[in-house]
Structure formats: C-alpha cells, structure tokens
Short mmCIF file of C-alpha atoms in Angstrom, two decimals:
data_model
loop_
_atom_site.label_atom_id
_atom_site.label_comp_id
_atom_site.label_asym_id
_atom_site.label_seq_id
_atom_site.Cartn_x
_atom_site.Cartn_y
_atom_site.Cartn_z
CA MET A 1 0.00 0.00 0.00
CA LEU A 2 1.40 3.38 -1.01
CA LYS A 3 1.83 6.15 1.55
CA LYS A 4 1.98 9.67 0.18
CA ILE A 5 4.83 11.87 1.39
CA GLN A 6 3.33 15.16 2.51
CA SER A 7 6.21 16.59 4.55
CA ALA A 8 9.97 16.11 4.75
CA LEU A 9 12.72 17.13 7.14
CA ILE A 10 16.05 17.63 5.36
CA SER A 11 19.29 18.39 7.21
CA VAL A 12 22.46 17.16 5.52
CA TYR A 13 26.19 17.76 5.71
CA HIS A 14 26.79 16.64 2.11
CA LYS A 15 24.57 18.30 -0.48
CA ASP A 16 25.90 16.73 -3.67
CA HIS A 17 23.20 14.98 -5.71
CA LEU A 18 20.45 16.34 -3.46
CA GLU A 19 18.96 18.66 -6.09
CA PRO A 20 17.01 15.98 -8.05
CA ILE A 21 15.26 14.91 -4.84
CA ILE A 22 14.32 18.50 -3.99
CA THR A 23 12.91 18.93 -7.48
CA LEU A 24 10.74 15.84 -7.12
CA LEU A 25 9.52 16.88 -3.66
CA LYS A 26 8.53 20.28 -5.05
CA LYS A 27 6.71 18.58 -7.92
CA HIS A 28 4.60 16.60 -5.45
CA ASN A 29 3.89 19.61 -3.20
CA VAL A 30 5.78 18.24 -0.22
CA THR A 31 6.26 20.63 2.71
CA ILE A 32 9.97 20.86 3.46
CA TYR A 33 11.44 21.61 6.88
CA SER A 34 15.12 22.43 7.10
CA THR A 35 17.75 24.47 8.86
CA GLY A 36 21.15 26.09 8.44
CA GLY A 37 23.15 25.45 5.31
CA THR A 38 20.68 22.89 3.98
CA GLN A 39 17.86 25.43 4.17
CA THR A 40 19.94 27.97 2.27
CA PHE A 41 20.82 25.38 -0.38
CA ILE A 42 17.17 24.43 -0.94
CA GLU A 43 15.98 28.03 -1.04
CA GLU A 44 18.63 28.85 -3.63
CA LEU A 45 16.99 26.20 -5.81
CA GLY A 46 13.82 28.28 -5.69
CA VAL A 47 11.97 25.92 -3.36
CA GLN A 48 10.05 27.15 -0.34
CA VAL A 49 11.31 25.94 3.05
CA THR A 50 9.85 26.11 6.54
CA ALA A 51 12.67 26.76 8.99
CA VAL A 52 12.91 24.23 11.81
CA GLU A 53 13.39 27.18 14.16
CA SER A 54 9.92 28.48 13.30
CA LEU A 55 8.49 25.05 14.07
CA THR A 56 10.23 24.68 17.42
CA ASP A 57 10.37 28.36 18.45
CA TYR A 58 14.03 27.74 19.34
CA PRO A 59 17.06 28.92 17.40
CA SER A 60 20.07 26.78 16.61
CA ILE A 61 22.11 27.05 19.81
CA PHE A 62 25.49 26.13 21.28
CA GLY A 63 27.35 26.63 18.03
CA GLY A 64 24.96 24.39 16.10
CA ARG A 65 25.14 21.51 18.59
CA VAL A 66 21.38 21.75 19.20
CA LYS A 67 19.13 22.38 16.19
CA THR A 68 16.60 19.62 15.73
CA LEU A 69 16.47 18.09 19.22
CA HIS A 70 12.91 19.14 20.07
CA PRO A 71 9.58 17.34 20.74
CA LYS A 72 7.91 19.02 17.76
CA VAL A 73 10.55 17.50 15.46
CA PHE A 74 10.84 14.08 17.06
CA GLY A 75 7.15 13.94 17.85
CA GLY A 76 6.36 14.53 14.18
CA ILE A 77 8.62 11.62 13.26
CA LEU A 78 7.74 9.17 16.01
CA TYR A 79 4.00 9.50 16.50
CA ARG A 80 2.05 6.53 15.17
CA ARG A 81 -0.50 7.55 12.56
CA GLU A 82 -2.78 4.58 13.32
CA GLU A 83 -2.80 5.14 17.10
CA GLN A 84 -5.64 7.45 18.01
CA GLY A 85 -3.96 8.52 21.25
CA ASP A 86 -0.82 9.55 19.35
CA VAL A 87 -2.87 11.40 16.75
CA ALA A 88 -4.79 13.26 19.46
CA GLN A 89 -1.61 14.32 21.24
CA ALA A 90 -0.03 15.47 17.98
CA SER A 91 -3.08 17.66 17.40
CA GLN A 92 -3.10 18.91 21.00
CA TYR A 93 0.51 20.06 20.84
CA ALA A 94 0.41 21.23 17.22
CA ILE A 95 2.99 18.66 16.10
CA PRO A 96 3.00 18.26 12.32
CA ALA A 97 3.61 14.84 10.78
CA ILE A 98 6.99 14.31 9.13
CA ASP A 99 6.83 11.53 6.52
CA LEU A 100 10.36 11.66 5.14
CA VAL A 101 13.66 12.38 6.86
CA ILE A 102 16.81 13.01 4.83
CA VAL A 103 19.86 13.39 6.99
CA ASP A 104 23.52 12.42 6.93
CA LEU A 105 26.18 12.46 9.59
CA TYR A 106 29.19 14.60 10.30
CA PRO A 107 32.29 13.00 8.73
CA PHE A 108 33.76 11.55 11.91
CA GLU A 109 35.90 8.85 10.27
CA GLN A 110 37.24 11.18 7.60
CA THR A 111 38.14 13.80 10.21
CA LEU A 112 39.90 11.19 12.32
CA ALA A 113 41.79 9.85 9.29
CA SER A 114 42.97 13.37 8.43
CA GLY A 115 45.01 13.50 11.64
CA ALA A 116 42.90 16.23 13.19
CA GLY A 117 43.23 17.02 16.89
CA GLU A 118 40.90 15.72 19.56
CA ALA A 119 38.74 18.88 19.74
CA GLU A 120 38.00 18.78 16.01
CA VAL A 121 37.34 15.05 16.08
CA ILE A 122 34.92 15.38 19.00
CA GLU A 123 32.97 18.12 17.20
CA LYS A 124 32.38 15.66 14.36
CA ILE A 125 30.41 13.34 16.64
CA ASP A 126 26.89 13.84 15.34
CA ILE A 127 24.08 14.05 17.88
CA GLY A 128 21.01 15.41 16.14
CA GLY A 129 21.57 13.48 12.93
CA ILE A 130 22.04 10.11 14.60
CA SER A 131 18.94 10.71 16.72
CA LEU A 132 16.84 11.60 13.68
CA ILE A 133 18.03 8.48 11.87
CA ARG A 134 17.11 6.19 14.75
CA ALA A 135 13.73 7.85 15.28
CA ALA A 136 12.69 7.69 11.63
CA ALA A 137 13.97 4.14 11.20
CA LYS A 138 12.10 3.00 14.30
CA ASN A 139 8.85 4.39 12.91
CA PHE A 140 9.31 2.89 9.42
CA GLN A 141 5.61 2.02 9.42
CA ASP A 142 4.94 5.71 8.72
CA VAL A 143 8.26 7.38 7.90
CA ALA A 144 10.89 6.94 5.20
CA ILE A 145 14.50 7.57 6.23
CA ILE A 146 17.45 8.45 4.01
CA ALA A 147 20.57 8.16 6.16
CA SER A 148 23.34 8.68 3.62
CA GLN A 149 24.11 9.85 0.11
CA ALA A 150 24.30 6.21 -0.93
CA GLN A 151 20.48 6.08 -0.80
CA TYR A 152 19.79 9.26 -2.80
CA ARG A 153 19.42 7.45 -6.10
CA PHE A 154 17.17 4.81 -4.58
CA LEU A 155 14.89 7.53 -3.14
CA THR A 156 14.81 9.30 -6.49
CA GLU A 157 13.70 6.06 -8.17
CA ILE A 158 10.99 5.54 -5.54
CA LEU A 159 9.63 9.06 -5.88
CA GLU A 160 9.53 8.78 -9.66
CA ALA A 161 7.98 5.31 -9.72
CA ASN A 162 5.39 5.91 -6.98
CA GLU A 163 4.50 9.52 -7.75
CA GLY A 164 5.83 10.85 -4.47
CA ALA A 165 4.79 7.92 -2.29
CA THR A 166 6.50 4.97 -0.57
CA THR A 167 5.56 1.38 0.24
CA LEU A 168 6.01 -0.35 3.57
CA VAL A 169 8.56 -2.71 2.03
CA GLU A 170 10.58 0.25 0.77
CA ARG A 171 10.42 2.04 4.11
CA LYS A 172 11.61 -1.05 5.97
CA GLN A 173 14.44 -1.47 3.48
CA LEU A 174 15.46 2.13 4.06
CA ALA A 175 15.26 1.62 7.83
CA THR A 176 17.59 -1.37 7.58
CA HIS A 177 20.13 0.73 5.73
CA ALA A 178 19.70 3.50 8.30
CA PHE A 179 20.52 1.22 11.22
CA ALA A 180 23.55 -0.05 9.28
CA VAL A 181 24.73 3.56 8.97
CA SER A 182 24.10 4.41 12.62
CA SER A 183 25.70 1.24 13.99
CA HIS A 184 28.81 1.69 11.82
CA TYR A 185 29.10 5.31 12.93
CA ASP A 186 28.79 4.43 16.62
CA THR A 187 31.35 1.63 16.22
CA ALA A 188 33.88 4.06 14.75
CA ILE A 189 33.36 6.43 17.68
CA PHE A 190 33.69 3.57 20.18
CA GLN A 191 36.95 2.43 18.56
CA TYR A 192 38.32 5.96 18.86
CA PHE A 193 37.52 6.21 22.57
CA ASN A 194 38.51 2.61 23.25
CA ALA A 195 42.06 3.07 21.94
CA GLY A 196 43.23 4.44 25.28
CA THR A 197 44.79 2.70 28.25
CA HIS A 198 41.43 1.95 29.89
CA ALA A 199 39.90 0.00 27.02
CA VAL A 200 36.53 -1.67 27.43
CA THR A 201 36.61 -5.40 26.73
CA ALA A 202 34.09 -5.68 23.93
CA PHE A 203 34.28 -6.98 20.36
CA LYS A 204 32.95 -4.31 18.01
CA GLN A 205 33.97 -4.14 14.37
CA SER A 206 32.21 -2.67 11.38
CA ILE A 207 33.11 -2.62 7.69
CA GLU A 208 30.88 -0.84 5.22
CA GLY A 209 30.41 -2.34 1.81
CA GLY A 210 30.44 -5.98 0.83
CA ARG A 211 30.22 -7.99 -2.34
CA GLY A 212 29.06 -11.53 -2.81
CA LEU A 213 31.61 -14.00 -4.12
CA ARG A 214 30.90 -16.82 -6.55
CA TYR A 215 31.18 -19.20 -3.60
CA GLY A 216 33.27 -19.74 -0.50
CA GLU A 217 36.16 -22.06 0.19
CA ASN A 218 34.11 -24.76 -1.55
CA PRO A 219 31.31 -24.47 -4.13
CA HIS A 220 28.57 -25.41 -1.65
CA GLN A 221 29.50 -22.52 0.70
CA ASN A 222 28.17 -18.98 0.28
CA ALA A 223 30.66 -16.16 0.85
CA THR A 224 30.95 -12.37 0.98
CA PHE A 225 33.97 -10.08 1.08
CA TYR A 226 33.55 -7.00 3.27
CA GLY A 227 35.82 -4.13 2.40
CA ASN A 228 36.89 -2.01 -0.55
CA LEU A 229 39.51 -3.82 -2.61
CA SER A 230 39.82 -0.86 -4.97
CA ASP A 231 41.55 1.05 -2.17
CA LEU A 232 44.35 -1.52 -2.26
CA PHE A 233 44.40 -2.85 -5.82
CA GLU A 234 43.76 -1.80 -9.38
CA GLN A 235 42.73 -4.83 -11.41
CA LEU A 236 44.10 -4.65 -14.96
CA ASN A 237 42.93 -7.99 -16.27
CA GLY A 238 41.15 -11.20 -15.43
CA LYS A 239 38.07 -12.61 -13.81
CA GLU A 240 36.54 -11.71 -10.46
CA LEU A 241 38.59 -12.68 -7.41
CA SER A 242 37.27 -15.76 -5.63
CA PHE A 243 37.29 -16.58 -1.92
CA ASN A 244 40.43 -18.72 -2.25
CA ASN A 245 42.05 -16.11 -4.51
CA LEU A 246 41.58 -13.50 -1.81
CA VAL A 247 43.00 -15.72 0.93
CA ASP A 248 46.12 -16.52 -1.12
CA THR A 249 46.48 -12.92 -2.23
CA ASN A 250 46.49 -11.81 1.39
CA ASP A 251 49.30 -14.22 2.25
CA ALA A 252 51.28 -13.34 -0.88
CA VAL A 253 51.13 -9.62 -0.10
CA ALA A 254 52.03 -10.17 3.56
CA LEU A 255 55.09 -12.22 2.60
CA ILE A 256 56.44 -10.00 -0.17
CA GLN A 257 56.12 -6.88 2.02
CA ASP A 258 58.69 -8.31 4.41
CA PHE A 259 61.40 -8.20 1.73
CA GLN A 260 63.22 -5.08 0.60
CA GLU A 261 65.32 -6.80 -2.08
CA CYS A 262 63.93 -7.56 -5.55
CA ALA A 263 61.78 -10.57 -4.73
CA TYR A 264 59.25 -13.02 -6.18
CA ALA A 265 56.94 -15.24 -4.13
CA ILE A 266 54.72 -18.03 -5.43
CA ILE A 267 51.87 -18.98 -3.08
CA LYS A 268 49.77 -22.13 -3.12
CA HIS A 269 47.12 -22.74 -0.46
CA THR A 270 48.56 -19.89 1.67
CA ASN A 271 52.12 -21.28 1.75
CA ALA A 272 55.11 -20.25 -0.33
CA CYS A 273 56.08 -23.03 -2.74
CA GLY A 274 58.64 -20.71 -4.32
CA MET A 275 60.51 -17.66 -3.02
CA ALA A 276 63.67 -15.92 -4.13
CA THR A 277 65.50 -12.61 -4.30
CA ALA A 278 67.88 -11.54 -7.06
CA SER A 279 69.33 -8.54 -8.86
CA THR A 280 66.70 -8.69 -11.64
CA PRO A 281 62.99 -9.60 -11.63
CA ARG A 282 63.50 -12.34 -14.23
CA GLU A 283 66.21 -14.03 -12.18
CA ALA A 284 64.19 -13.74 -8.97
CA TYR A 285 61.14 -15.30 -10.61
CA LEU A 286 63.03 -18.19 -12.21
CA LYS A 287 64.74 -19.00 -8.92
CA ALA A 288 61.40 -18.90 -7.11
CA LEU A 289 59.81 -21.16 -9.73
CA ALA A 290 62.65 -23.67 -9.37
CA GLY A 291 61.68 -24.21 -5.73
CA ASP A 292 58.60 -26.20 -6.76
CA PRO A 293 57.52 -25.85 -10.41
CA ILE A 294 54.76 -28.42 -9.90
CA SER A 295 52.98 -26.61 -7.04
CA ALA A 296 53.43 -23.27 -8.84
CA PHE A 297 50.78 -24.37 -11.36
CA GLY A 298 47.63 -22.39 -10.58
CA GLY A 299 49.34 -20.36 -7.88
CA VAL A 300 49.34 -16.72 -6.81
CA ILE A 301 52.50 -14.75 -7.57
CA ALA A 302 53.63 -11.53 -5.92
CA THR A 303 56.59 -9.26 -6.49
CA ASN A 304 57.85 -5.98 -5.06
CA ARG A 305 59.27 -4.73 -8.36
CA ALA A 306 57.86 -3.59 -11.69
CA VAL A 307 56.95 -6.40 -14.08
CA ASP A 308 59.02 -5.86 -17.23
CA LYS A 309 59.00 -7.62 -20.60
CA ALA A 310 61.81 -10.03 -19.70
CA VAL A 311 60.05 -11.49 -16.67
CA ALA A 312 56.64 -11.35 -18.37
CA GLU A 313 57.89 -13.64 -21.13
CA GLU A 314 58.85 -16.21 -18.49
CA LEU A 315 55.66 -15.76 -16.47
CA ASP A 316 53.56 -16.29 -19.58
CA LYS A 317 54.84 -19.87 -19.83
CA LEU A 318 53.13 -20.78 -16.53
CA PHE A 319 49.45 -21.12 -15.77
CA PHE A 320 48.87 -19.00 -12.66
CA GLU A 321 45.78 -17.40 -11.17
CA ILE A 322 47.04 -14.00 -10.00
CA LEU A 323 50.06 -11.73 -10.37
CA ILE A 324 50.46 -8.85 -7.89
CA ALA A 325 53.00 -6.09 -8.52
CA PRO A 326 53.54 -2.39 -7.79
CA THR A 327 53.44 -1.64 -11.53
CA PHE A 328 53.43 -3.28 -14.97
CA GLU A 329 55.35 -2.03 -17.98
CA GLU A 330 53.26 -1.73 -21.17
CA GLU A 331 55.17 -4.43 -23.05
CA ALA A 332 54.68 -6.78 -20.11
CA LEU A 333 50.95 -6.11 -20.05
CA GLU A 334 50.61 -6.93 -23.73
CA ILE A 335 52.11 -10.34 -23.05
CA LEU A 336 50.28 -11.12 -19.83
CA LYS A 337 46.85 -9.99 -21.01
CA SER A 338 46.89 -12.70 -23.64
CA LYS A 339 45.07 -14.91 -21.12
CA LYS A 340 41.70 -13.27 -20.46
CA ASN A 341 41.14 -14.93 -17.06
CA ARG A 342 44.63 -14.18 -15.74
CA ILE A 343 44.22 -11.73 -12.86
CA LEU A 344 46.70 -8.84 -12.84
CA LEU A 345 46.68 -6.60 -9.79
CA VAL A 346 48.54 -3.35 -9.18
CA GLN A 347 49.08 -2.93 -5.45
CA LYS A 348 48.55 0.76 -4.74
CA GLN A 349 49.60 0.90 -1.10
CA THR A 350 51.29 -1.13 1.60
CA LEU A 351 48.87 -3.34 3.45
CA GLN A 352 48.63 -2.43 7.14
CA TYR A 353 47.99 -5.39 9.43
CA GLY A 354 46.66 -4.40 12.84
CA LYS A 355 44.31 -6.80 14.58
CA GLN A 356 43.40 -10.29 13.46
CA PHE A 357 40.11 -12.05 14.18
CA LYS A 358 39.00 -15.65 14.05
CA ASN A 359 35.54 -16.92 14.89
CA ILE A 360 35.73 -20.11 16.95
CA LEU A 361 33.32 -22.04 19.16
CA ASN A 362 30.69 -19.54 20.32
CA GLY A 363 32.92 -16.47 20.18
CA VAL A 364 35.74 -14.62 18.47
CA LEU A 365 39.49 -14.60 19.03
CA GLU A 366 41.35 -11.32 18.59
CA GLN A 367 45.10 -10.81 18.47
CA ASP A 368 47.73 -8.40 17.22
CA ALA A 369 49.04 -9.26 13.77
CA ASN A 370 52.45 -10.92 13.70
CA ASN A 371 54.30 -7.95 12.23
CA TYR A 372 57.63 -8.46 13.95
CA ILE A 373 60.73 -9.33 11.93
CA GLU A 374 63.78 -10.20 14.01
CA ASN A 375 66.96 -8.29 13.31
CA THR A 376 70.35 -9.93 13.62
CA SER A 377 70.73 -7.86 16.78
CA ASP A 378 67.93 -10.00 18.28
CA TRP A 379 69.82 -13.19 17.58
CA GLN A 380 71.70 -15.12 20.22
CA VAL A 381 74.41 -17.41 18.89
CA VAL A 382 74.20 -20.43 21.19
CA THR A 383 76.80 -22.67 19.55
CA LYS A 384 80.57 -22.53 19.52
CA ARG A 385 80.62 -21.68 15.83
CA THR A 386 79.18 -18.35 14.71
CA PRO A 387 77.41 -18.39 11.32
CA ASP A 388 79.50 -16.91 8.52
CA GLU A 389 78.32 -14.00 6.34
CA GLY A 390 76.61 -16.21 3.78
CA GLU A 391 74.85 -18.23 6.45
CA VAL A 392 73.65 -15.06 8.15
CA MET A 393 72.03 -13.93 4.90
CA ALA A 394 70.45 -17.35 4.42
CA LEU A 395 69.22 -17.54 8.01
CA ARG A 396 67.59 -14.13 7.76
CA PHE A 397 65.91 -15.11 4.47
CA ALA A 398 64.67 -18.43 5.88
CA ASN A 399 63.44 -16.89 9.12
CA ILE A 400 61.23 -14.40 7.28
CA LEU A 401 59.80 -17.24 5.21
CA VAL A 402 59.06 -19.52 8.14
CA LYS A 403 57.05 -16.75 9.78
CA HIS A 404 54.63 -16.94 6.83
CA THR A 405 54.40 -20.75 6.70
CA LYS A 406 51.73 -22.94 8.32
CA SER A 407 52.82 -24.74 11.48
CA ASN A 408 54.54 -27.01 12.10
CA ALA A 409 56.91 -25.37 9.64
CA ILE A 410 60.46 -25.97 8.47
CA ILE A 411 62.27 -23.94 5.81
CA LEU A 412 65.40 -25.10 3.99
CA ALA A 413 67.09 -22.30 2.06
CA GLY A 414 70.15 -20.64 0.68
CA LYS A 415 70.98 -16.96 1.03
CA ASP A 416 68.40 -15.90 -1.56
CA GLN A 417 66.28 -18.93 -2.48
CA LEU A 418 63.77 -21.28 -0.92
CA PHE A 419 64.94 -24.85 -1.49
CA ALA A 420 61.97 -26.52 0.16
CA SER A 421 59.48 -26.21 2.98
CA GLY A 422 57.70 -28.61 5.28
CA VAL A 423 54.30 -27.16 6.10
CA GLY A 424 51.32 -27.88 8.31
CA GLN A 425 52.64 -31.09 9.80
CA THR A 426 51.61 -32.48 13.17
CA SER A 427 55.25 -33.24 13.91
CA ARG A 428 58.27 -30.99 13.38
CA VAL A 429 60.25 -34.07 12.40
CA ASP A 430 57.68 -34.83 9.69
CA ALA A 431 57.88 -31.24 8.47
CA LEU A 432 61.66 -31.53 8.17
CA LYS A 433 61.51 -34.88 6.38
CA GLN A 434 58.94 -33.46 3.98
CA ALA A 435 61.19 -30.48 3.22
CA ILE A 436 64.27 -32.67 2.65
CA ALA A 437 62.36 -34.99 0.31
CA LYS A 438 61.01 -32.04 -1.70
CA ALA A 439 64.42 -30.41 -1.99
CA LYS A 440 65.97 -33.62 -3.30
CA ASN A 441 63.06 -34.17 -5.67
CA PHE A 442 63.70 -30.81 -7.32
CA GLY A 443 67.45 -31.29 -7.53
CA PHE A 444 68.72 -29.11 -4.69
CA ASP A 445 71.97 -29.97 -2.97
CA LEU A 446 71.44 -29.17 0.71
CA ALA A 447 75.14 -29.19 1.55
CA GLY A 448 75.74 -25.79 3.14
CA ALA A 449 72.03 -24.89 3.29
CA VAL A 450 70.33 -23.50 6.40
CA MET A 451 67.21 -24.51 8.31
CA ALA A 452 64.59 -22.31 9.97
CA SER A 453 61.91 -23.54 12.36
CA ASP A 454 58.82 -21.62 13.47
CA ALA A 455 59.12 -23.01 17.02
CA PHE A 456 61.70 -24.64 19.26
CA PHE A 457 62.98 -28.20 18.95
CA PRO A 458 61.76 -30.28 21.90
CA PHE A 459 64.41 -32.91 21.12
CA PRO A 460 67.68 -32.95 19.15
CA ASP A 461 66.21 -35.23 16.46
CA CYS A 462 65.60 -32.37 14.00
CA VAL A 463 69.17 -31.05 14.10
CA GLU A 464 70.44 -34.62 13.74
CA ILE A 465 68.31 -35.22 10.62
CA ALA A 466 69.20 -31.78 9.23
CA HIS A 467 72.93 -32.45 9.69
CA GLU A 468 72.65 -35.74 7.82
CA ALA A 469 71.05 -33.83 4.93
CA GLY A 470 73.90 -31.29 4.79
CA ILE A 471 72.51 -28.37 6.81
CA THR A 472 75.27 -26.22 8.36
CA ALA A 473 73.31 -23.49 10.19
CA VAL A 474 70.01 -23.35 12.07
CA ILE A 475 67.70 -20.56 13.26
CA GLN A 476 64.91 -21.17 15.75
CA PRO A 477 63.19 -19.36 18.66
CA GLY A 478 64.70 -21.47 21.44
CA GLY A 479 62.89 -21.98 24.71
CA SER A 480 62.72 -25.76 25.07
CA VAL A 481 63.73 -27.32 28.37
CA LYS A 482 65.95 -29.54 26.23
CA ASP A 483 67.57 -26.77 24.19
CA GLN A 484 70.99 -27.85 25.45
CA ALA A 485 70.66 -31.26 23.80
CA SER A 486 70.24 -29.62 20.39
CA ILE A 487 73.06 -27.16 21.12
CA ASP A 488 75.40 -29.98 22.16
CA TYR A 489 74.70 -31.94 18.97
CA CYS A 490 75.32 -28.86 16.82
CA ASP A 491 78.60 -28.21 18.60
CA SER A 492 79.68 -31.81 18.05
CA GLN A 493 79.10 -31.44 14.30
CA ASN A 494 80.36 -27.85 13.86
CA ILE A 495 76.86 -26.56 13.05
CA SER A 496 76.05 -22.97 13.99
CA MET A 497 72.72 -22.25 15.62
CA VAL A 498 71.06 -19.01 16.67
CA PHE A 499 68.03 -18.36 18.88
CA THR A 500 65.71 -15.46 18.02
CA GLY A 501 63.47 -15.50 21.10
CA TYR A 502 60.39 -15.16 18.85
CA ARG A 503 58.07 -18.02 17.99
CA HIS A 504 56.10 -17.80 14.73
CA PHE A 505 53.22 -20.25 14.93
CA LYS A 506 50.72 -19.84 12.11
CA HIS A 507 47.51 -21.83 12.10
#
C-alpha cells in the first residue's frame, strides 16, 4: 500500500546529488522543513522551506550543537499515525507529521583519518543526525528515512515510480540501511575512545560495503567479502577474485612486504612453494619457480618490483591465477593480457595489518598481527661456531619465510632462495623430512644450506636429521627445556645455531 509523502525534514552535511530529490519533492507539493546550510541550499533552488526554528520556536544554539532536538521534530517523526492517542496528542501540541527524513552524519571517520586534533574530532560526533536516523527508522511504518548519500538514487527512483509515495517494504528497506549507517558510525566512535589505556573489553567491528563472491572455500559454501579492494588494488585484467584467490592474495602480499630486495613469491594454499630474491625480476622469478615448479601451477605470484617484458615472457609460460606487482610495464601487459582470465593486480599501497580475528566455538578470538621481523641484533648465537656472512644472509631469508608458513613449519634455504618447505605437519620431524624430500626431488643440494623452524625443537632429532642432509646453520626461537641437547649436537658437528626468542606459529 502506497503512503503519500506530505512533509519532509532535510538536514544534511553533504549536499551533492540532493537537487534531483528537492525537485521531485517540489513537484509533489511536499512541505519541506530544514535548517542552516541545507535550508539555504534548498531556497537557492527556488523551493520554499519552513525553517525548523519556526516550528520549534528555538534557534540553533550552542554553536549548532542543538538544532533539531525538540519534541515538535521528534514527535512529528515518532507519533504513530494509526494510534488514536498519538494522533490526538499530535493535534493537541500542534505537532506536524513528518513523513520523510533526509539526513547524513558529520564525517567523523574522515576527520579522524585526516590527523585532526581531539577537539576537532569530538565536534564531528553527530548528535542530532544520529537521533533523527534512529527515530525515523524505528517508525518505518509511517516514515521513510534516508541516512546517507548512498540512498539518494534509490529515493529518487521511488519518488519517480510511486509519484511521491513509498511502500512499507521500501520504508523497511530504508530503515535497515539506516541502522547499518548508525551502527557503523557508533562503532567508529567507540573504537576511537577505546584506543586508550582503559579499554573496554568488547568486540565491536564494522566494515561498510560488501560484495558476494561466486562461492566460498568450496562451491557449496556462500561467501561475501567485506571491504573495498579498490583502495588496495587496481585490477588490470582477469576474472573476479574468488574466496580462495583473496585468501592466497592476502598471504602473498604479507610475505612480499617483508622483503626489501627484488623478490618473487609463489603462493599455493597460503604457503610459499617458491621464493627468491635476485638482482633482476627475471632471475628472482626463475629461482622462485625452481623451488617447486609443480605446485606453482595455478598459484598466486607476488613481487615488489615492476613487471618488465623479460620477466613477463617467463611468467607467460606458466598457468597462474594472479600476479600482484607495484606496476606493470606496457610491453609486459601486452604479453600477460593474452590470457583473459589471468588476474593482474597493481598494489597501490602497503597493506597495514593491525588486529586479526578468528571466529571459533561460540565467540571470536582477537590478536595483534604478527608484524615483527627479528633483526640480527635480536639473535643469540648459542653454539661454539658463529654463522658466517653467507649463512647469516640465508638464516635471515629463511626466518622471514618460516614466519609466513603454516605450522609445524620448516624452511630449507640458501641466502636468496627457498629450497623446500615442510608445512602444516603435526610433527616438526615430519615437516623436516617433507622439506628434505622435496628439496631432493627438485634437484637441490642441501650441503651448506640453512634450516629455519617456526618453534623450538623439543628434542635434538631435527638437528640430527638436518645435519645428515647437509645443513650447516640453524635458526629457531629457542625456549625448550631440552635446548641444550640440540646445542650440544650442533657443537659436536660444527653446526652454527642461533636463537631469536620469537616463535612464529601460524595456524
């Protein structure tokens, strides 16, 4: 059933794209109430406006902090048109009905992001606007609410299609959007206040905007991505990113950001199957591919250097899902765009990892992201032999990699190349054996290679097996009650070992 809009309250911070709505309201003889800059804007369009101040008999006071907070405004929004008692009271107190509310909120998040001081940020906490939104949304049976510019076009379509009227279904839809706006706004304010030393223990997160994915981790699972990927990437080619694409892309970006040297990483099921640094992109890619050319098929590739023609010609020989880079040279794009489904992403900014969340059982886990990278100054050489310069470079390389590898994790590497990894094993010994077998399968000689472990060795068995394979240097967190057993074995075989003091479990 259509409900004719006879009156509207309009008070907005952003006035772009408002004019078509005003024109339609004028066409349908809607009485418009407004105040301040919005009133001036509407009047300059040649449309008559009733000032809110004339309705309430109160001016805008306290520097604009109080304008619409008045019973005649909120009564006109909240009174129930089908309740005779409400109708009688509205008549008794000369409260006019308000059928449409158009309001937006002060730009709190934008002001905060600009680096403004506390006083300016606090002034952008909207009071009247948020109250109007909640009131109108609550009374959706009688009132339509537009709570942001994002709904202007939808309202325009409604007014045009219904000749200035709304349906109950439309009003409820608008109310749903309004509560989404108000809850997101309040969450942002809470996060600002809760960043201090006396934080309230409460899980509150809000991300505006989401898009449905083709499916989730598996075809029978529905999935949605919440966020704005266009802030981070420009997609130059290829199909829409899938759930699994996004997961692997996240891990590829996180890994490549930890390297300053020219680097290439190849990710498969969130783990690096290839990783290398070199003086040129082509060399780095080919060395990364050599780590496991079988697993690289259908993988996600990331680099921290421009993709040029030389490396593009090599990349084009491999079927891969995604290539992420800071930029692509034109000749490289011509080559890589030859496959229409091949996803090419330009990463526009460094990804900032703050908090991480995981829903488990009947709640949510929250933790700080694992952003720490140990410097050599953090290392403690615990063996008689100190690693030489080449081993130090290899240990640093391997230790960064193991941080990004699923536990239990072992990395076998040289100074600039992943030889093999053992990932996601229930035993650290199994992870090591897996890595050794893979390295041999792809023709790597482990004599002089190094080993990194994401956690300590509870027994000396891993260093014994590693020594038999040719490993000469080891990096691990340390912390086992039996550390000395591993240290003693390394000393007996002239192996160098360093402790970092930092565990890097990843589950």
